[in-house]
Coordinates of C-alpha atoms in Angstrom, one line a residue:
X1 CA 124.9 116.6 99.7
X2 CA 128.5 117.1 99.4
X3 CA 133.6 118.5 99.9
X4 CA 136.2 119.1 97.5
X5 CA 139.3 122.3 97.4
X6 CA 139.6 124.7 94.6
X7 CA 142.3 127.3 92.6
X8 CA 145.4 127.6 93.3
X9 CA 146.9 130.3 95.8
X10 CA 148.9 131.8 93.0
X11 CA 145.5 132.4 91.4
X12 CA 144.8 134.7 94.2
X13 CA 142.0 136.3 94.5
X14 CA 142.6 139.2 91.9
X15 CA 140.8 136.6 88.9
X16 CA 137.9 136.0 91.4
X17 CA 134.7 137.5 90.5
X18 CA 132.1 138.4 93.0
X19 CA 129.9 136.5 92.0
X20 CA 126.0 136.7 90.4
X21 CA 123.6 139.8 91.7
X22 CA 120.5 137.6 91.4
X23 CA 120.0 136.6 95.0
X24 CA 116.9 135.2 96.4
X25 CA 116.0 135.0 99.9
X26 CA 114.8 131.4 100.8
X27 CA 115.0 130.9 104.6
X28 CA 115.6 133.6 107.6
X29 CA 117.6 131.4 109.4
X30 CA 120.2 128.5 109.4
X31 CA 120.1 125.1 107.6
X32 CA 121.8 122.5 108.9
X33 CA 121.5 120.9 105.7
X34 CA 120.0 120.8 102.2
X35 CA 119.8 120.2 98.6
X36 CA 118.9 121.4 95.3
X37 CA 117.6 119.3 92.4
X38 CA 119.6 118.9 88.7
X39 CA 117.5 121.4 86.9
X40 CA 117.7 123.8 89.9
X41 CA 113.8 123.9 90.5
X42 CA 113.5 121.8 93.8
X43 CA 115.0 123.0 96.4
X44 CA 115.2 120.9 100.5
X45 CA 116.4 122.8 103.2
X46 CA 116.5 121.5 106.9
X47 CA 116.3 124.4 109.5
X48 CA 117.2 125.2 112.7
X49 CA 113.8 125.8 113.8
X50 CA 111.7 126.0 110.9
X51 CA 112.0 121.9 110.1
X52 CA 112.6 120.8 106.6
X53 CA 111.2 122.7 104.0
X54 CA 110.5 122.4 100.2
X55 CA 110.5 124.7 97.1
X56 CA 109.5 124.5 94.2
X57 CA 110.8 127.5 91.9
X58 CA 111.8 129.8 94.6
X59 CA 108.1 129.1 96.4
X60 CA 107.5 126.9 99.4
X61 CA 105.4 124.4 98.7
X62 CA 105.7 121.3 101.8
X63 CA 106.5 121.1 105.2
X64 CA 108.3 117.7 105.3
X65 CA 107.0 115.8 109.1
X66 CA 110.2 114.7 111.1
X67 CA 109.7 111.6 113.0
X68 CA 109.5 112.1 116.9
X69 CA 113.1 111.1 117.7
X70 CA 114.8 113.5 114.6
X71 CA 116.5 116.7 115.9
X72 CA 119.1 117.9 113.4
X73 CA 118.9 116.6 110.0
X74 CA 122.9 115.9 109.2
X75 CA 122.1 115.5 105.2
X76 CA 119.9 116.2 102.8
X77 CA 119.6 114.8 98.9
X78 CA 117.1 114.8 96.1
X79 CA 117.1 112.3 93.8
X80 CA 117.9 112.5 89.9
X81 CA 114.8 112.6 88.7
X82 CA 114.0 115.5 91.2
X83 CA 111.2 113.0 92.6
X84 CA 112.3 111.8 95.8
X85 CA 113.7 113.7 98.9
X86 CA 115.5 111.6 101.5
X87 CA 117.3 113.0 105.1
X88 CA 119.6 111.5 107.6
X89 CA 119.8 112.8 111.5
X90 CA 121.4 110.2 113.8
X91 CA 121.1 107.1 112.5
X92 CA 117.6 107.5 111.0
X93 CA 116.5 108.1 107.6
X94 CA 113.2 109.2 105.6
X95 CA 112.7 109.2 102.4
X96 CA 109.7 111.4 101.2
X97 CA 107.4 112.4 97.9
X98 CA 108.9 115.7 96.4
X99 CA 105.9 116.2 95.1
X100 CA 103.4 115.4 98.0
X101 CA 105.3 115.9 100.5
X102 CA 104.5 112.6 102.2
X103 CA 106.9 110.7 104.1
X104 CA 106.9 107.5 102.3
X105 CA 109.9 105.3 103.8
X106 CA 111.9 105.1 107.2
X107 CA 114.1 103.4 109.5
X108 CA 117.6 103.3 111.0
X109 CA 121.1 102.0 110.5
X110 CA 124.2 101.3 112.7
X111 CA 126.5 104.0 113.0
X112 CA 125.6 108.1 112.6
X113 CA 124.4 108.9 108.9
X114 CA 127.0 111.8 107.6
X115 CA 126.2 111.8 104.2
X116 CA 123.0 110.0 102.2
X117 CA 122.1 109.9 98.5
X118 CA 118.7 108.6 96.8
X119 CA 117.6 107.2 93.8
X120 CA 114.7 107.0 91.4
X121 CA 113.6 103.8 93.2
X122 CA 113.7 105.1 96.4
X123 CA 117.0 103.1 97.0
X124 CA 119.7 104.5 99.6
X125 CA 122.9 105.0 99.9
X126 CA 124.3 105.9 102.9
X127 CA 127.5 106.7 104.3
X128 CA 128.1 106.7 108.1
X129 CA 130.4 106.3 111.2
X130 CA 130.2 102.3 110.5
X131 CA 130.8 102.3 107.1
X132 CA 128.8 102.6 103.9
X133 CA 125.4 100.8 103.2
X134 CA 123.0 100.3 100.3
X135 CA 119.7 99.8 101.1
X136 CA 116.9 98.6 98.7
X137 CA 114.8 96.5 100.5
X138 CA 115.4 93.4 99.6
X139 CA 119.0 93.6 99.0
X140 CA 121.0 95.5 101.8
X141 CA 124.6 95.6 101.3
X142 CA 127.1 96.9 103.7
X143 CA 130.1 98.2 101.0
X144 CA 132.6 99.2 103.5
X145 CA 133.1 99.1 107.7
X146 CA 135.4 102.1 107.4
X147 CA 134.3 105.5 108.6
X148 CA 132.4 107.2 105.3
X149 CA 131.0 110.7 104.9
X150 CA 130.9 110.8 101.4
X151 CA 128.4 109.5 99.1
X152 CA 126.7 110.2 95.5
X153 CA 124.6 108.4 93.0
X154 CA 123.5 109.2 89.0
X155 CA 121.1 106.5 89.0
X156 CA 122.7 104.2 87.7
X157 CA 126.1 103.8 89.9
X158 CA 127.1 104.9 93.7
X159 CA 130.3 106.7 94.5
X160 CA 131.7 106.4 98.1
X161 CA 134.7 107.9 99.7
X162 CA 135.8 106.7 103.8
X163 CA 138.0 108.2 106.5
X164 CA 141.1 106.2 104.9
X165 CA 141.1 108.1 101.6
X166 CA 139.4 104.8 99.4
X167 CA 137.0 106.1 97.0
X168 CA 135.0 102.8 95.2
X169 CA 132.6 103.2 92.1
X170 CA 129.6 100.6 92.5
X171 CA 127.0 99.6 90.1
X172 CA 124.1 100.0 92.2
X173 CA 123.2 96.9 93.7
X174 CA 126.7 95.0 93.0
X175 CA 128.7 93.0 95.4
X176 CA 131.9 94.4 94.0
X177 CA 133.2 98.3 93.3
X178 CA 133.7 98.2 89.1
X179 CA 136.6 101.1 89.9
X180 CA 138.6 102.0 93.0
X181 CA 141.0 105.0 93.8
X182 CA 143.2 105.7 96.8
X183 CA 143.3 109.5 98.2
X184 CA 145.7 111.4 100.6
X185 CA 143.3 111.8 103.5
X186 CA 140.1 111.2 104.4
X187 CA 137.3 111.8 101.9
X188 CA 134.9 114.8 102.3
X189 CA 133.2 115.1 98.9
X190 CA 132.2 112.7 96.0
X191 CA 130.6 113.3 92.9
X192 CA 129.4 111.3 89.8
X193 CA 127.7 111.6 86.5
X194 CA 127.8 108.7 83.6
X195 CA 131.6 107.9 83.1
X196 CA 132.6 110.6 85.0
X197 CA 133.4 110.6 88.9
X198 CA 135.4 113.4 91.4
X199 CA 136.9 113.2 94.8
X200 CA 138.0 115.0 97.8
X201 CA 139.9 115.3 100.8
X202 CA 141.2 118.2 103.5
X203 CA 144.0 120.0 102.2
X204 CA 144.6 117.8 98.3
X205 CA 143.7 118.4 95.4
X206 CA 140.2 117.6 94.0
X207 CA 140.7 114.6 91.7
X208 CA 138.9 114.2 88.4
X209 CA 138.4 110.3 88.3
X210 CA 137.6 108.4 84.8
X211 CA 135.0 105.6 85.0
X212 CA 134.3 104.9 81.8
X213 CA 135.0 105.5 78.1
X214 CA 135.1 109.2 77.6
X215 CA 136.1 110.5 81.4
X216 CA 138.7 112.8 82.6
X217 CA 141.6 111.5 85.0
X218 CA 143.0 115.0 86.4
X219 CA 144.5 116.8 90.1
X220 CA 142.9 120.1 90.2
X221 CA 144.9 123.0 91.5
X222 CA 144.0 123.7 95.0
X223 CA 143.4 127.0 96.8
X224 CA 145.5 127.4 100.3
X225 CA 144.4 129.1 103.0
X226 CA 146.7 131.9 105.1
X227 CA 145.8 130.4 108.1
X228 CA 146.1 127.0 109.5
X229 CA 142.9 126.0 108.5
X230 CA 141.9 123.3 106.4
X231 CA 139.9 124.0 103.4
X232 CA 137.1 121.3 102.1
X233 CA 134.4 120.9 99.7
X234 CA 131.0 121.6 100.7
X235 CA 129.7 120.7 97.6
X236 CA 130.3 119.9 93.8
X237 CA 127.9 119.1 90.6
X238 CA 129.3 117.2 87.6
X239 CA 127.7 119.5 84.6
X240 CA 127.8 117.6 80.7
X241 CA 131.3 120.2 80.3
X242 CA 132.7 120.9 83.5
X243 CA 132.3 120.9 87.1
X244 CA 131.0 122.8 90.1
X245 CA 133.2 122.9 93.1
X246 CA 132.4 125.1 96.0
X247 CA 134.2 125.1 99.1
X248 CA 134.9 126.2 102.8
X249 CA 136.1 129.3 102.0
X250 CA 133.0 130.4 100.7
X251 CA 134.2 130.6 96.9
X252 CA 132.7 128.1 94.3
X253 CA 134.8 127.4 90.8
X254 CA 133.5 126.1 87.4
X255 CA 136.3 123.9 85.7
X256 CA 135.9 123.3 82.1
X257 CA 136.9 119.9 81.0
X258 CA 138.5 121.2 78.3
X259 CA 140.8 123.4 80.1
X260 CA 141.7 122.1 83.2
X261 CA 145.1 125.0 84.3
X262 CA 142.2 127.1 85.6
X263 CA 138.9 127.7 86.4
X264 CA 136.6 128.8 83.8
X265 CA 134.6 130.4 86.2
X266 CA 135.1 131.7 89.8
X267 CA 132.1 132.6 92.4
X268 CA 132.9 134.8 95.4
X269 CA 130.4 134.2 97.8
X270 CA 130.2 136.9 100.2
X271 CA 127.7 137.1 103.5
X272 CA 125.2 139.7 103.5
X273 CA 124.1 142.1 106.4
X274 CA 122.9 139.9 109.2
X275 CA 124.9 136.9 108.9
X276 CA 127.6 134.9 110.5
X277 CA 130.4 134.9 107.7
X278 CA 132.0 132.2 109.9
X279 CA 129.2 129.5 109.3
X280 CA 128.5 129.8 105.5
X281 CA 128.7 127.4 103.5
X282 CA 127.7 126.4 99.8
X283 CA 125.2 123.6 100.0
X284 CA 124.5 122.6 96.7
X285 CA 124.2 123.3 92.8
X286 CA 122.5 122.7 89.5
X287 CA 123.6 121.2 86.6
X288 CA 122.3 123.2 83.8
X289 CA 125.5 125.5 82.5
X290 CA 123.1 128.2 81.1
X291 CA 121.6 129.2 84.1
X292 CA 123.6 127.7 87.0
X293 CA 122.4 128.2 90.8
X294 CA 124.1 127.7 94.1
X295 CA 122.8 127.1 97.3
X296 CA 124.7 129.0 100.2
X297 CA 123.6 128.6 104.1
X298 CA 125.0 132.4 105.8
X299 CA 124.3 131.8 109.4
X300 CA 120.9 133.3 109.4
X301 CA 119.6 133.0 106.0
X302 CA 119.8 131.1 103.2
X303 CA 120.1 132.1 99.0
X304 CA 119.9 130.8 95.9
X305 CA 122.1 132.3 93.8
X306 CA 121.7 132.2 90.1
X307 CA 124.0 133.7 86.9

């Protein structure tokens, strides 16, 4: 699931809202990682203790089985069609029936997994400490031997973004990226939907990347941090408007294509009673504008959060 930088400090946080009051209580503990599905329905969370679970409209409905060897899941993602769930700890992977719960598919890679994305066909696409590799069985690809923790898919193309600040569009299956960009630093979140794409690194602005006929090319204003920390995306959603960026400050933007000076929309995501303010983070979000939801991981729980 996903790292990108938001607003500009001059914003401050006076235009910040505090965010929706519909909060729902999904897990009494940490995640280490986790997902939620385009509609916002499905819902994978990875927990420190209580192992990977599955919703279904706020309810629980599996228990995914880890293989023997898997500690901490590093990622989690849910393919497009909200049918397939796939995790990466180490340098092992699962893929597993969203709506069974059944483990249908796994195996490892070389390098640590930090970042993994599935498709409708059960197809991977990793991104890990060796580089980035598509798997489908019966034609595995390695598409770079740089260090990548970012990775995405829309079904029908890959997005991948390594330590040296090279993001590469990729039909999925292709010997050879159809678009590449160059970023300043190390890429920490992708995203892609149809012709449009998004990239970020530590510190830059979140880029707005054209790949086909009707995409935006734009630098979205960053927000800066008063101390010397850097700030990265968590996690960002390409909507049919707009997009979702949330970030390690704990504040999540909506960014109207249309009007790209500001954000449209601005999320403060506070911790509730209980928590560790220091270890949230936004995991995830939906794509329907109507009703969107964020995922947030506080420490000791984790919320949906929904307009």
């Amino acid at each position: 699931m996903v790292r990108a930088l938001l607003i500009l400090a001059s914003l401050a946080l006076a235009g910040c809202e505090d965010g929706p009051d519909n909060r729902v209580d999904l897990l009494g503990e940490n995640a280490y990682a986790g997902d939620i599905s385009k509609d916002g329905r499905i819902i994978v969370l990875a927990g420190t203790d209580a192992g990977i679970k599955v919703y279904l409209d706020q309810t629980e409905r599996h228990s995914l089985t880890k293989s023997n060897n898997v500690v901490a899941i590093e990622d989690a993602s849910i393919s497009p069609d909200g049918r397939r769930i796939a995790t990466a700890s180490g340098n092992s992977y699962a893929i597993f029936s969203s709506e069974s719960g059944r483990r249908l598919q796994e195996g490892t890679v070389p390098g640590l997994i930090k970042s993994i994305a599935v498709d409708n066909r059960s197809r991977l696409l990793l991104g890990t400490l060796q580089g980035a590799f598509w798997l489908s069985g019966d034609n595995n690809l390695q598409l770079s031997n740089q260090p990548t923790r970012a990775v995405a898919l829309d079904g029908r193309r890959g997005i991948i973004g390594n330590d040296q600040g090279q993001v590469s569009v990729w039909a999925l299956g292709a010997t050879r990226p159809d678009y590449q960009f160059q970023m300043d630093g190390a890429v920490q979140a992708v995203a892609i939907d149809g012709a449009q794409a998004a990239a970020s690194a530590k510190d830059v602005p979140t880029r707005l990347l054209s790949v086909g006929s009707g995409g935006k090319s734009a630098e979205l204003p960053q927000e800066t941090h008063y101390y010397p920390t850097p700030v990265f995306a968590e996690a960002m959603r390409i909507t049919p408007n707009g997009i979702w960026i949330g970030n390690s400050l704990k504040r999540a933007a909506y960014w109207d294509f249309q009007a790209l000076d500001e954000p449209a929309q601005i999320w403060r995501m506070p911790t509730r009673g209980g928590s560790n303010p220091g270890s949230a983070r936004i995991l995830g979000f939906s794509k329907d504008t109507k009703k969107p939801a964020a995922l947030i991981a506080t420490g000791h729980r984790v919320e949906l959060i929904r307009d």
